[in-house]
Short mmCIF file of C-alpha atoms and ligand atoms in Angstrom, two decimals:
data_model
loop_
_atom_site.label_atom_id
_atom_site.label_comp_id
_atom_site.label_asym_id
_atom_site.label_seq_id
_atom_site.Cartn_x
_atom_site.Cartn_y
_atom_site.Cartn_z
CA UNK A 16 -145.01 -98.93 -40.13
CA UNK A 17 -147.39 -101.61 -39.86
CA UNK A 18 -151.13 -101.47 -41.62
CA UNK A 19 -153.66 -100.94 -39.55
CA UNK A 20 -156.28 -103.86 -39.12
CA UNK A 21 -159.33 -101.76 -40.25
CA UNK A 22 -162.11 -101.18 -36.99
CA UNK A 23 -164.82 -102.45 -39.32
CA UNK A 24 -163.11 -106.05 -39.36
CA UNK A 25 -163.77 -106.29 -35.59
CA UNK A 26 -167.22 -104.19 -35.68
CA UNK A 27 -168.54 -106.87 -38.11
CA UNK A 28 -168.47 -109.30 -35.68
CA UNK A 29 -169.41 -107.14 -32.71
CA UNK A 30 -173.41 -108.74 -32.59
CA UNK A 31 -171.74 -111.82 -32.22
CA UNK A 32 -171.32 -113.80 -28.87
CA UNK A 33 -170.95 -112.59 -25.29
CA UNK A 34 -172.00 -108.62 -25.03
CA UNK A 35 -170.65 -105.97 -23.15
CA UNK A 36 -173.98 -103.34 -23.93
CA UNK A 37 -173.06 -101.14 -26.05
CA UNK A 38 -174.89 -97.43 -25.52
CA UNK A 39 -176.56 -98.03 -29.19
CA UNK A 40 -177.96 -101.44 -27.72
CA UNK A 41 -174.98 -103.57 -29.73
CA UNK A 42 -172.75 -105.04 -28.42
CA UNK A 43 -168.98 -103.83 -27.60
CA UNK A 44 -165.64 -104.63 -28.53
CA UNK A 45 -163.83 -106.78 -26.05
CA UNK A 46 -161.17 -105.23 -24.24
CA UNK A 47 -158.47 -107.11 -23.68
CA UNK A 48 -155.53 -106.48 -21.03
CA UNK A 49 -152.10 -106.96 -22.12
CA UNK A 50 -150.04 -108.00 -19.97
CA UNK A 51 -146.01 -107.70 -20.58
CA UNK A 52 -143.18 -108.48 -18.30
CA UNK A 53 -140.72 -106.42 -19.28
CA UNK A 54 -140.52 -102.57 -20.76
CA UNK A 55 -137.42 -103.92 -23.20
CA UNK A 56 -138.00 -104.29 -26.89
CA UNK A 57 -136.59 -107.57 -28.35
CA UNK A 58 -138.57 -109.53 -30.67
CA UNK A 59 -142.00 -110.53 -28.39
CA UNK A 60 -142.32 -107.04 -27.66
CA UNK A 61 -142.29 -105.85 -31.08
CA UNK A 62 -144.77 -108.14 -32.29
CA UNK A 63 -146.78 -107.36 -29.14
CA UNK A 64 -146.78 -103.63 -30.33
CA UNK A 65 -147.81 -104.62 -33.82
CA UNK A 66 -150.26 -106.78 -32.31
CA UNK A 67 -152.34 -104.32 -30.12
CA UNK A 68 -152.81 -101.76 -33.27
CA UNK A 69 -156.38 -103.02 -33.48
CA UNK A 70 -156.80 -102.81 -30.10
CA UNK A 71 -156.87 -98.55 -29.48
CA UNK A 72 -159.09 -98.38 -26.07
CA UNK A 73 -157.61 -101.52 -24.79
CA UNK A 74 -155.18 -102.09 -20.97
CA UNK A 75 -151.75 -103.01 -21.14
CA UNK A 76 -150.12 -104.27 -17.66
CA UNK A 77 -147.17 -103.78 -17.27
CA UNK A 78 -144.60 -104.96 -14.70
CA UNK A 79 -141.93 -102.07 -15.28
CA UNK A 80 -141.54 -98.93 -17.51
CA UNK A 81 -140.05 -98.26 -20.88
CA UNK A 82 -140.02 -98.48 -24.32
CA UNK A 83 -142.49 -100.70 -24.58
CA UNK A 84 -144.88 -98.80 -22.30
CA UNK A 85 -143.96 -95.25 -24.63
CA UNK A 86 -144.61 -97.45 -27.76
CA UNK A 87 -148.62 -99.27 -26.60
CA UNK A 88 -149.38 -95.77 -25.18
CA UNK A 89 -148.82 -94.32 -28.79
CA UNK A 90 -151.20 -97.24 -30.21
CA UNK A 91 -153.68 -95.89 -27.73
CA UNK A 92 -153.56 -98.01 -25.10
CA UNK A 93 -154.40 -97.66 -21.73
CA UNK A 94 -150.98 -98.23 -19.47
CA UNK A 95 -151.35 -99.48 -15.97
CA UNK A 96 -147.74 -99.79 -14.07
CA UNK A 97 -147.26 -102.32 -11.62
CA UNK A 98 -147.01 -100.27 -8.16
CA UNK A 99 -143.11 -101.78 -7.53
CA UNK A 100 -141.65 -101.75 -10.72
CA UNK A 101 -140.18 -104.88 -11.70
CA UNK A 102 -139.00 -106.79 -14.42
CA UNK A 103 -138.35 -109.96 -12.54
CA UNK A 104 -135.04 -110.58 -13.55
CA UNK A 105 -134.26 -112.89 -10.43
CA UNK A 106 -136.28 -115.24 -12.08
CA UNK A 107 -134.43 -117.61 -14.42
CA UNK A 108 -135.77 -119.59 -17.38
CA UNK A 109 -132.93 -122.71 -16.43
CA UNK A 110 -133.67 -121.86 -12.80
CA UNK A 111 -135.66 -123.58 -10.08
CA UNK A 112 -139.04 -122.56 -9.04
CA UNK A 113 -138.05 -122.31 -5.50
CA UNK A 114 -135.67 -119.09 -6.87
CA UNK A 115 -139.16 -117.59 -7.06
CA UNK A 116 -138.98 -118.16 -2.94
CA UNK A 117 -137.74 -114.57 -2.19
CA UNK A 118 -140.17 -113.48 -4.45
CA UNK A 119 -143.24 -114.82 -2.95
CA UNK A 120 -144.28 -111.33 -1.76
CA UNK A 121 -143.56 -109.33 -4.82
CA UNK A 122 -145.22 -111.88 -7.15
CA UNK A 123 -148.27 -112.26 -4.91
CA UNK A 124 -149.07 -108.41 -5.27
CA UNK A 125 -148.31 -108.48 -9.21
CA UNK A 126 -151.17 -111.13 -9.19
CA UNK A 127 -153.60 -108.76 -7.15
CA UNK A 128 -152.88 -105.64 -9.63
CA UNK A 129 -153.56 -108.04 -12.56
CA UNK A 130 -156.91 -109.39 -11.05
CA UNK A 131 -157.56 -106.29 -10.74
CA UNK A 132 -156.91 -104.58 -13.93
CA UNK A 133 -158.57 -107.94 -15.48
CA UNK A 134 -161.55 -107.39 -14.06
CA UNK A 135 -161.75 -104.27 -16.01
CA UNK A 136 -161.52 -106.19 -19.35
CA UNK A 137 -162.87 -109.25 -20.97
CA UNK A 138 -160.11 -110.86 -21.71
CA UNK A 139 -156.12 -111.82 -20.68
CA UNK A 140 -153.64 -111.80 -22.99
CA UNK A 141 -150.15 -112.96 -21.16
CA UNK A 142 -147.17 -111.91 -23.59
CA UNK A 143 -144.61 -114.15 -22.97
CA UNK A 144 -143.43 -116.39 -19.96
CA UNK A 145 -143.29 -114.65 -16.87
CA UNK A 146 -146.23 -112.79 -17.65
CA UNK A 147 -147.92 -115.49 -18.26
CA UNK A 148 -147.26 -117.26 -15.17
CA UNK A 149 -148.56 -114.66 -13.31
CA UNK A 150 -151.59 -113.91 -15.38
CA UNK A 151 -152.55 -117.26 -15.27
CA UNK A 152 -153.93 -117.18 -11.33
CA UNK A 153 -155.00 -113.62 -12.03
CA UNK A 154 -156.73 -114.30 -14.99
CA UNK A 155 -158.63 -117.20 -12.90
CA UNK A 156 -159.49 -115.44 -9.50
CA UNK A 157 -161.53 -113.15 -11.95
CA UNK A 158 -162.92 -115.77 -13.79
CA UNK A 159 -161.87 -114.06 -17.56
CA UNK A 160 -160.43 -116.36 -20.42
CA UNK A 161 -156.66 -116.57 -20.61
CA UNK A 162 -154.70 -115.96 -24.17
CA UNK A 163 -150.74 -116.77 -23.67
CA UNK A 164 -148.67 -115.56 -26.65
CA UNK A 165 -145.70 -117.94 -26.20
CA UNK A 166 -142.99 -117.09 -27.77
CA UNK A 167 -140.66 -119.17 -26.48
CA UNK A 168 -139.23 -122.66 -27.45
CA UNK A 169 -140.08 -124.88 -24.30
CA UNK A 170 -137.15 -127.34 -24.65
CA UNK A 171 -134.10 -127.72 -22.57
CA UNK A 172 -131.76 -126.02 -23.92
CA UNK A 173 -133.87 -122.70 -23.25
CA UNK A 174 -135.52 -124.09 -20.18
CA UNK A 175 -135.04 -126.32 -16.79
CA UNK A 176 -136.86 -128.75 -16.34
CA UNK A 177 -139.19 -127.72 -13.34
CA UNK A 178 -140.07 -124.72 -15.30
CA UNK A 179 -141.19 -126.82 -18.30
CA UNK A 180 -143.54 -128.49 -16.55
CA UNK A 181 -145.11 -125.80 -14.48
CA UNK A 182 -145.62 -123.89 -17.51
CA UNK A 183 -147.34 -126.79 -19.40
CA UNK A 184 -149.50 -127.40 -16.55
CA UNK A 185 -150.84 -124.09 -15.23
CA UNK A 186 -151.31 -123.53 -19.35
CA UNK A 187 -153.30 -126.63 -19.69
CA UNK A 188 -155.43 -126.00 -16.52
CA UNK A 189 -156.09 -122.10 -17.23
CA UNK A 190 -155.19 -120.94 -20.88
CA UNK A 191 -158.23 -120.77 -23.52
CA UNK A 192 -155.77 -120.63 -26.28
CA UNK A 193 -151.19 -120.74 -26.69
CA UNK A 194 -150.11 -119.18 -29.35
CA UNK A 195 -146.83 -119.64 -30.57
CA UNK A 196 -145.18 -118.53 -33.91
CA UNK A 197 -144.08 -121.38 -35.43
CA UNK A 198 -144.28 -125.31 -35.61
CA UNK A 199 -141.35 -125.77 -33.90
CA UNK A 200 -142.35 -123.77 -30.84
CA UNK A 201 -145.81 -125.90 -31.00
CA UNK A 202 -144.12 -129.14 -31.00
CA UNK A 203 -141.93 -128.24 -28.00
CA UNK A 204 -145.00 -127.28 -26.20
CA UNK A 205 -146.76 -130.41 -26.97
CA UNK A 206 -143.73 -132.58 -26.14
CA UNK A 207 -143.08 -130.08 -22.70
CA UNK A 208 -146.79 -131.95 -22.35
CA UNK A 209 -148.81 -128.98 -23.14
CA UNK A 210 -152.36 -130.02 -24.46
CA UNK A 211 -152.25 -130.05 -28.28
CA UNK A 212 -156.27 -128.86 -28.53
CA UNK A 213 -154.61 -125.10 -27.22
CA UNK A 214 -152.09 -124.52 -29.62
CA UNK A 215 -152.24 -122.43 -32.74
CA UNK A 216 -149.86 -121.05 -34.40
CA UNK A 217 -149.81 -117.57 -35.62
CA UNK A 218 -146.29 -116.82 -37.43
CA UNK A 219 -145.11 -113.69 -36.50
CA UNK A 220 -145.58 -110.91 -39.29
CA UNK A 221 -144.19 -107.29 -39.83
CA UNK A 222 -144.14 -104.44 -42.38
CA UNK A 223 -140.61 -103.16 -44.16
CA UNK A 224 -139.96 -100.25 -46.15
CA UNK A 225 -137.44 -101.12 -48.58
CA UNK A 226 -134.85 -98.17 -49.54
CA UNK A 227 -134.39 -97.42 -53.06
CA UNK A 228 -131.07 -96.94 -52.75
CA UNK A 229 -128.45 -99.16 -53.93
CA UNK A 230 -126.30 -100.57 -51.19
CA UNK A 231 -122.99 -99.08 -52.36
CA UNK A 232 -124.80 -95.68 -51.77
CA UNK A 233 -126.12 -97.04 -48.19
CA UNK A 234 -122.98 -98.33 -47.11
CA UNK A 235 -121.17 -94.92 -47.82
CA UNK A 236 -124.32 -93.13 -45.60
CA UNK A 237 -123.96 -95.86 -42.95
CA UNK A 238 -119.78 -95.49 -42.72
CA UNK A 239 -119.37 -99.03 -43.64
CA UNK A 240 -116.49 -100.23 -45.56
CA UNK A 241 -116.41 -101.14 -49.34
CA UNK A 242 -116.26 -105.42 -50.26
CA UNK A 243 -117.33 -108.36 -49.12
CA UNK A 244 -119.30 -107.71 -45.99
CA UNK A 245 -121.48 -109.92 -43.67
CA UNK A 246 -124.18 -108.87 -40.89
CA UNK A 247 -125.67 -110.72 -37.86
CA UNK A 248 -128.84 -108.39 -36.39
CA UNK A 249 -129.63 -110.87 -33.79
CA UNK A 250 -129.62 -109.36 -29.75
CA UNK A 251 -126.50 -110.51 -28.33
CA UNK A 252 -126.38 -113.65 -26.18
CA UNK A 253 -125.26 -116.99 -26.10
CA UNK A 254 -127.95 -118.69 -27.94
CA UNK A 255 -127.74 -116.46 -30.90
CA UNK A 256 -124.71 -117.71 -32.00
CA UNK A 257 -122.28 -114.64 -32.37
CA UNK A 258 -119.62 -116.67 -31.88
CA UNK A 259 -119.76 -119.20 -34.49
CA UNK A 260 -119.53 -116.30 -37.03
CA UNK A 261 -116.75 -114.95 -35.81
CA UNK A 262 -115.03 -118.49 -35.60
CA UNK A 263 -116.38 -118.83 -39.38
CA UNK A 264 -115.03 -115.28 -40.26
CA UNK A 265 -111.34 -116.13 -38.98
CA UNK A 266 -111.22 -118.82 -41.88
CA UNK A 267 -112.47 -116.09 -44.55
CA UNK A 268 -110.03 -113.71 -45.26
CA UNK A 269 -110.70 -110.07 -46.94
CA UNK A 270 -114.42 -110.63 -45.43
CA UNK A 271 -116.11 -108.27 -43.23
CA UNK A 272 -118.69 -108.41 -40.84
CA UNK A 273 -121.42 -105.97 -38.47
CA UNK A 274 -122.37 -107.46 -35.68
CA UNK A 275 -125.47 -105.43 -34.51
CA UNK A 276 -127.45 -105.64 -31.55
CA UNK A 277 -126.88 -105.43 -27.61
CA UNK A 278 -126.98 -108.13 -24.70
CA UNK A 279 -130.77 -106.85 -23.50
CA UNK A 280 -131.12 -108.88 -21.08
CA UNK A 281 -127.78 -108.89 -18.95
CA UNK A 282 -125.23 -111.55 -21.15
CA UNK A 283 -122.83 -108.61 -20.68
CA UNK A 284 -120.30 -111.14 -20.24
CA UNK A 285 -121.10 -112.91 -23.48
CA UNK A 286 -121.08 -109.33 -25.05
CA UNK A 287 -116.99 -108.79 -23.60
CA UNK A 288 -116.64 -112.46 -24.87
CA UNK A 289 -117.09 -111.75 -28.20
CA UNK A 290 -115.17 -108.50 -28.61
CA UNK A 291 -112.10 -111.06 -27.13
CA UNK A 292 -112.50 -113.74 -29.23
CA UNK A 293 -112.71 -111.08 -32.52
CA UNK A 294 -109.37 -110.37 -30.76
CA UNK A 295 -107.69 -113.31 -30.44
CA UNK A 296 -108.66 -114.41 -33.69
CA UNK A 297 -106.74 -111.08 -35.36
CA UNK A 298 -110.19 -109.80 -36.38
CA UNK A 299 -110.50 -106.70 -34.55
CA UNK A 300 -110.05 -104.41 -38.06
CA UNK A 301 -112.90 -106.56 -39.91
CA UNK A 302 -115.54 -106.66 -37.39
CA UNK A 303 -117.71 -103.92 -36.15
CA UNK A 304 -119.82 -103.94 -33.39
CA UNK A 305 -122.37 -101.27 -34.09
CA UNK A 306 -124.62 -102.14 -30.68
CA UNK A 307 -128.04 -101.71 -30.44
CA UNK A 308 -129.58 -99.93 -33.62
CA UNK A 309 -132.99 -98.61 -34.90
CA UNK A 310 -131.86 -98.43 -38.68
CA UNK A 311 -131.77 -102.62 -39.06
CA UNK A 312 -133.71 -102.52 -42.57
CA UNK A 313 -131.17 -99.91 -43.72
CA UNK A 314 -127.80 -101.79 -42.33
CA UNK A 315 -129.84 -104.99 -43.85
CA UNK A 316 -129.71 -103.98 -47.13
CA UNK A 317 -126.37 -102.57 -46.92
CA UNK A 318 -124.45 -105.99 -46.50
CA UNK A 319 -124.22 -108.95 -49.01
CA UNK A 320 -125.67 -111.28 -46.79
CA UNK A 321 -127.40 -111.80 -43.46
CA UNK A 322 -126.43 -114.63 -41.13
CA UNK A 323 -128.85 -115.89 -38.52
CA UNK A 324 -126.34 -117.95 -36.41
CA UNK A 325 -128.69 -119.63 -33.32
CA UNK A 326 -127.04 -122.22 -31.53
CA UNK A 327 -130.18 -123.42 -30.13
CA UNK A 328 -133.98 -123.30 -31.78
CA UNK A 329 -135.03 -120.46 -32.42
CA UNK A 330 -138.94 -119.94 -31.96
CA UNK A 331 -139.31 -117.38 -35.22
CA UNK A 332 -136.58 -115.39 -36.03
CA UNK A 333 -137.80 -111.93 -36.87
CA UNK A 334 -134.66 -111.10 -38.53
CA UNK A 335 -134.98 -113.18 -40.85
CA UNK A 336 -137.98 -112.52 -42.03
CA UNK A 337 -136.48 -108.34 -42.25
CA UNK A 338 -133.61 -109.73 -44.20
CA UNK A 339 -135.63 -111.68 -46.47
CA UNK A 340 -137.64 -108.54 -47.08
CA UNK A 341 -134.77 -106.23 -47.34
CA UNK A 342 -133.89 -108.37 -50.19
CA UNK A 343 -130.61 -109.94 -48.94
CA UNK A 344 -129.40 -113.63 -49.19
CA UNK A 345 -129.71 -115.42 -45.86
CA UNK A 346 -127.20 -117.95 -43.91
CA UNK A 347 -129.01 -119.42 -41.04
CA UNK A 348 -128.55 -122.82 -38.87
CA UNK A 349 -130.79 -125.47 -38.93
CA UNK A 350 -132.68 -125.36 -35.79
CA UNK A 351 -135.96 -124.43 -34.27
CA UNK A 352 -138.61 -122.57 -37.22
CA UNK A 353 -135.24 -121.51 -39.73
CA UNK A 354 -136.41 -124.23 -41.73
CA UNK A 355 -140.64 -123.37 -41.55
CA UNK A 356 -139.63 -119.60 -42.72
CA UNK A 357 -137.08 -120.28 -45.27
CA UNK A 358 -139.19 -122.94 -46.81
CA UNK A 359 -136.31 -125.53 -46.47
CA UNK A 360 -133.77 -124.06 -48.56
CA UNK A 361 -135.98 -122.86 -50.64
CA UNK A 362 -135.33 -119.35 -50.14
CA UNK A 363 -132.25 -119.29 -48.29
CA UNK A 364 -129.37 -121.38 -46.76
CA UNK A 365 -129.33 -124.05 -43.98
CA UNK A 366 -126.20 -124.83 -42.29
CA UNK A 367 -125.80 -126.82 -38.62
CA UNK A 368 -126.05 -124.67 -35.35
CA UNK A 369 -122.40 -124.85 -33.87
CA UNK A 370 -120.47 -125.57 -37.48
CA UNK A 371 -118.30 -122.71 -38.22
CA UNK A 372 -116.47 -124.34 -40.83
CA UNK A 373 -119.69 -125.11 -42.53
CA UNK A 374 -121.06 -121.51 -42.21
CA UNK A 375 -117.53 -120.41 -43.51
CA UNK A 376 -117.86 -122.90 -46.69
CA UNK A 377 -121.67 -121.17 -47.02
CA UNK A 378 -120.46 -117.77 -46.76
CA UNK A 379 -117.90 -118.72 -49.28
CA UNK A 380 -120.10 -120.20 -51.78
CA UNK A 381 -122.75 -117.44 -51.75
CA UNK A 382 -120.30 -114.27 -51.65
CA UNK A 383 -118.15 -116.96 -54.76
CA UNK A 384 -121.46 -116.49 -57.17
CA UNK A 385 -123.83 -113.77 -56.35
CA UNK A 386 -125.80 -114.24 -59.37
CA UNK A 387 -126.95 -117.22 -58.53
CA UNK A 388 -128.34 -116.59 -55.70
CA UNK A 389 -129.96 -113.40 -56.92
CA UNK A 390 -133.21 -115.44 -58.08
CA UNK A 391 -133.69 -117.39 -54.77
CA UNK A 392 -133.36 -113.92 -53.18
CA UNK A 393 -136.66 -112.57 -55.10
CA UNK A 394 -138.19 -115.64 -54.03
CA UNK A 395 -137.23 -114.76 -50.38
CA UNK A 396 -139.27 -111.53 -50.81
CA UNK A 397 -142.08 -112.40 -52.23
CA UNK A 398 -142.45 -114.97 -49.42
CA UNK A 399 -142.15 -113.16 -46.43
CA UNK A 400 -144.81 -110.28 -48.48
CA UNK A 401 -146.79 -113.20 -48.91
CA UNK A 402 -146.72 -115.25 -45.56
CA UNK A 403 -145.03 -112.71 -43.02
CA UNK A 404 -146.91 -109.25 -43.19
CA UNK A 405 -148.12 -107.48 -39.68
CA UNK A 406 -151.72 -107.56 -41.18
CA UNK A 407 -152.30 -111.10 -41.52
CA UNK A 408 -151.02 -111.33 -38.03
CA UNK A 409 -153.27 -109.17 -36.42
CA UNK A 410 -156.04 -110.53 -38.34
CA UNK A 411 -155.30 -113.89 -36.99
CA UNK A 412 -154.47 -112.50 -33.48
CA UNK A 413 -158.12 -110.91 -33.16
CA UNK A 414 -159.57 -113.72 -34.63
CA UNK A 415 -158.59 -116.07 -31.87
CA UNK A 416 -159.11 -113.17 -29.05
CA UNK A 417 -162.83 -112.80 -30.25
CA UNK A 418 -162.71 -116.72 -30.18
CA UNK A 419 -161.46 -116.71 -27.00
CA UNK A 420 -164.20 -114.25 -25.54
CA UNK A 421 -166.83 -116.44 -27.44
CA UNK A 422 -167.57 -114.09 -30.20
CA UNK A 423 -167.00 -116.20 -32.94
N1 UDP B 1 -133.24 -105.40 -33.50
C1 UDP B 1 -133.18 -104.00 -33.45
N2 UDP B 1 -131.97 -103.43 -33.22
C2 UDP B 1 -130.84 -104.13 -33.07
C3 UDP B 1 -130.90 -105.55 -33.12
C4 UDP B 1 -132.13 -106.16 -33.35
O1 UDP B 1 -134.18 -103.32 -33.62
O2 UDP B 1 -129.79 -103.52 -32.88
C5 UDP B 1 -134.54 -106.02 -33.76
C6 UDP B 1 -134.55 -106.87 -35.02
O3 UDP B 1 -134.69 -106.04 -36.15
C7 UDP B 1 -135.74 -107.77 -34.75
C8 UDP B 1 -135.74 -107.93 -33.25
O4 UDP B 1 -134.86 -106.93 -32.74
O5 UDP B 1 -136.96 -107.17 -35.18
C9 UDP B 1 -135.26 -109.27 -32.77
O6 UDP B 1 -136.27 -110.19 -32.95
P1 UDP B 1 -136.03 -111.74 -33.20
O7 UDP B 1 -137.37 -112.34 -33.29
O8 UDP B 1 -135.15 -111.93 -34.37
O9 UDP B 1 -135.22 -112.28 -31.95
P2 UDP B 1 -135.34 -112.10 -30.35
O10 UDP B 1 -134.31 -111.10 -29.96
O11 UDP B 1 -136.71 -111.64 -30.03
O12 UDP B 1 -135.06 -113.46 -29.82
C1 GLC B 2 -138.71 -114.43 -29.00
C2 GLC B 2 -137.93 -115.39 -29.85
C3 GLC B 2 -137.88 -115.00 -31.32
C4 GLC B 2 -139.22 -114.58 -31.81
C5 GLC B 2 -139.76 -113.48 -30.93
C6 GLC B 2 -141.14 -113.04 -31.36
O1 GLC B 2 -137.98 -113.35 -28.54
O2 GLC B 2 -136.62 -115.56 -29.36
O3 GLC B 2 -137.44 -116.10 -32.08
O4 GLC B 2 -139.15 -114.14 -33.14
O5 GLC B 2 -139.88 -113.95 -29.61
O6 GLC B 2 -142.07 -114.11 -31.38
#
């Protein structure tokens, strides 16, 4: 579990800027509403747990139920439900915005129950796109500041065009701050024409127990099989790459490989896809599909090496940030923040998005000399304790939310 970012860090600054009264005469924490999309944990909705810990008192909004709602109510938030639960999936990121059309109804009343719950708080905090989009015309009806945690590469290979630019614009007329956790995702906004003056960038951070355990012992608890093995943790969909590893894999003989993870946000095609391509490549015996998991440190430190295979940038990568933590050598492509995490090559491997045979001669090489490696692998560690820890990002977070309400 994550730290906790101690109260008194925020009730130092409490005499500071715009005042709710406080019953003792000083001033009150903000409260911020959250505002979330979706009730599915992948990785924005992790670090959007982890980022509300400080935040016990706080609103979250949010369009549908789940996990996500179960997980904020146990960091004591408050949980409002939109009346219609909805997740919005109609709505397309490579879509047009006249999909939204049908919508117009649905959306409109979204936007009420977040003025609503806004006016409630000091401040909006939009996680992710869709709530953000939303949020935005909420957030001004009320009059409170806008925070949108963009986690999101705004490019074209993740987006269509129309949607690039109406996110870019509503953001620069009606955000106070974008974050976005990496350089990569804050050059795509500023090239999407997003106004440069918004952006920080707060990498994403979390907190891993490492098990003691050696991984021959892991691997016997886990049922995985003895030798060369390979894992890919990311959620499965076309981006992520799945593919090339399995492409890379049919070129590697005697190596074996988990594939965990589940397509959580419909690629259920992509999903069948893969499981025919391990197929038709003979490769059915030496990959496993394990599906969605909640052990990922564990099966992390249980293979030789973790690939992170996007085909397009990636905005962060929390996996590979866990694997550098769970100790464990790291393959990933080239593209989006790889590079800004893994300090170049630093402390891992680069290989081009799309390049199985290139993956297959990396896989080779590291699983050829272990030892080597082994040194570059500490250094892995020690970097993501240093850079990538949950504290440091909720320090960061609250710091620009107290900016944001003009606290600072
Ligand atoms: N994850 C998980 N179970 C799985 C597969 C992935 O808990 O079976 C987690 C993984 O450990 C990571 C997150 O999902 O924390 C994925 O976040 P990431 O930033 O890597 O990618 P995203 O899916 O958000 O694009
Ligand atoms: C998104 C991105 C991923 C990032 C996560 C948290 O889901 O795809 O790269 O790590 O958000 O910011």
């Amino acid at each position: 579990m994550t730290e906790v970012l101690p109260d008194e860090a925020l009730s130092e600054r409490e005499p500071i800027g715009r005042a709710r009264s406080a019953p003792s005469g000083r001033a009150a924490r903000p409260r911020v509403l959250f505002v979330s999309h979706t009730g599915t944990m992948s990785g924005a909705e992790l670090v959007l747990r982890d980022a509300v810990q400080p935040w016990t008192g706080s609103t979250a909004f949010l369009f549908e139920d789940g996990t996500l709602a179960e997980a904020l109510r146990g960091q004591g938030l408050e949980i409002r439900l939109a009346h219609r639960r909805t997740a919005l999936t109609a709505l397309r990121r490579d879509a047009s915005p006249l999909s939204a059309l049908p919508l117009l109804g649905r959306l409109g009343a979204l936007m009420v129950e977040i003025a609503r719950a806004a006016r409630r708080c000091d401040v909006v905090y939009a996680n992710s796109q869709k709530a953000f989009l939303l949020s935005a015309l909420a957030a001004r009806a009320v009059g409170r500041p806008l925070i949108w945690h963009l986690h999101d590469i705004l490019d074209s290979a993740h987006f269509g065009r129309a949607q690039r630019i109406l996110q870019v614009r509503l953001a620069n007329l009606s955000a106070a701050r974008v974050i976005v956790p990496s350089e990569a995702a804050a050059r795509a906004f500023v090239s999407a024409g997003g106004r440069r003056s918004l952006v920080r960038v707060v990498p994403n951070g979390l907190d891993l127990e490492r098990d003691p355990r050696p991984a021959a012992s892991l691997r016997a608890e886990l049922g995985l099989p003895a030798g060369p093995l390979v894992g890919v943790f990311s959620r499965i969909a076309p981006w992520k790459g799945q593919d090339v590893l399995i492409d890379a894999l049919a070129t590697l003989p005697g190596l074996r490989c988990i594939v965990v993870g589940a397509p959580l946000f419909g690629e259920d095609s992509y999903a069948a896809h893969l499981r025919d391509l391990a197929a038709a490549r003979g490769l059915s015996d030496r990959i496993l599909f394990l599906g969605q998991r909640d052990d990922v440190p564990r099966l992390m430190q249980a293979v030789d090496v973790v690939v992170h295979p996007s085909v397009d940038p990636e905005p962060f990568g929390r996996t590979l940030v866990e694997a550098m933590l769970a100790g464990v050598p790291v393959i990933a492509t080239d593209t989006g923040a790889s590079a800004e995490i893994l300090d170049g090559e630093a402390t891992g491997t680069l290989v081009p998005p799309r390049r199985p045979d290139r993956l297959a001669a990396a896989l080779s090489e590291l699983l050829g000399n272990p030892d080597a490696y082994a040194a570059r692998t500490d250094r892995a560690r020690a970097r993501a304790l240093s850079r990538y820890g949950a504290s440091r990002m909720q320090h960061d977070l609250a710091d620009l939310i107290l900016e944001a309400v003009g606290r600072t």
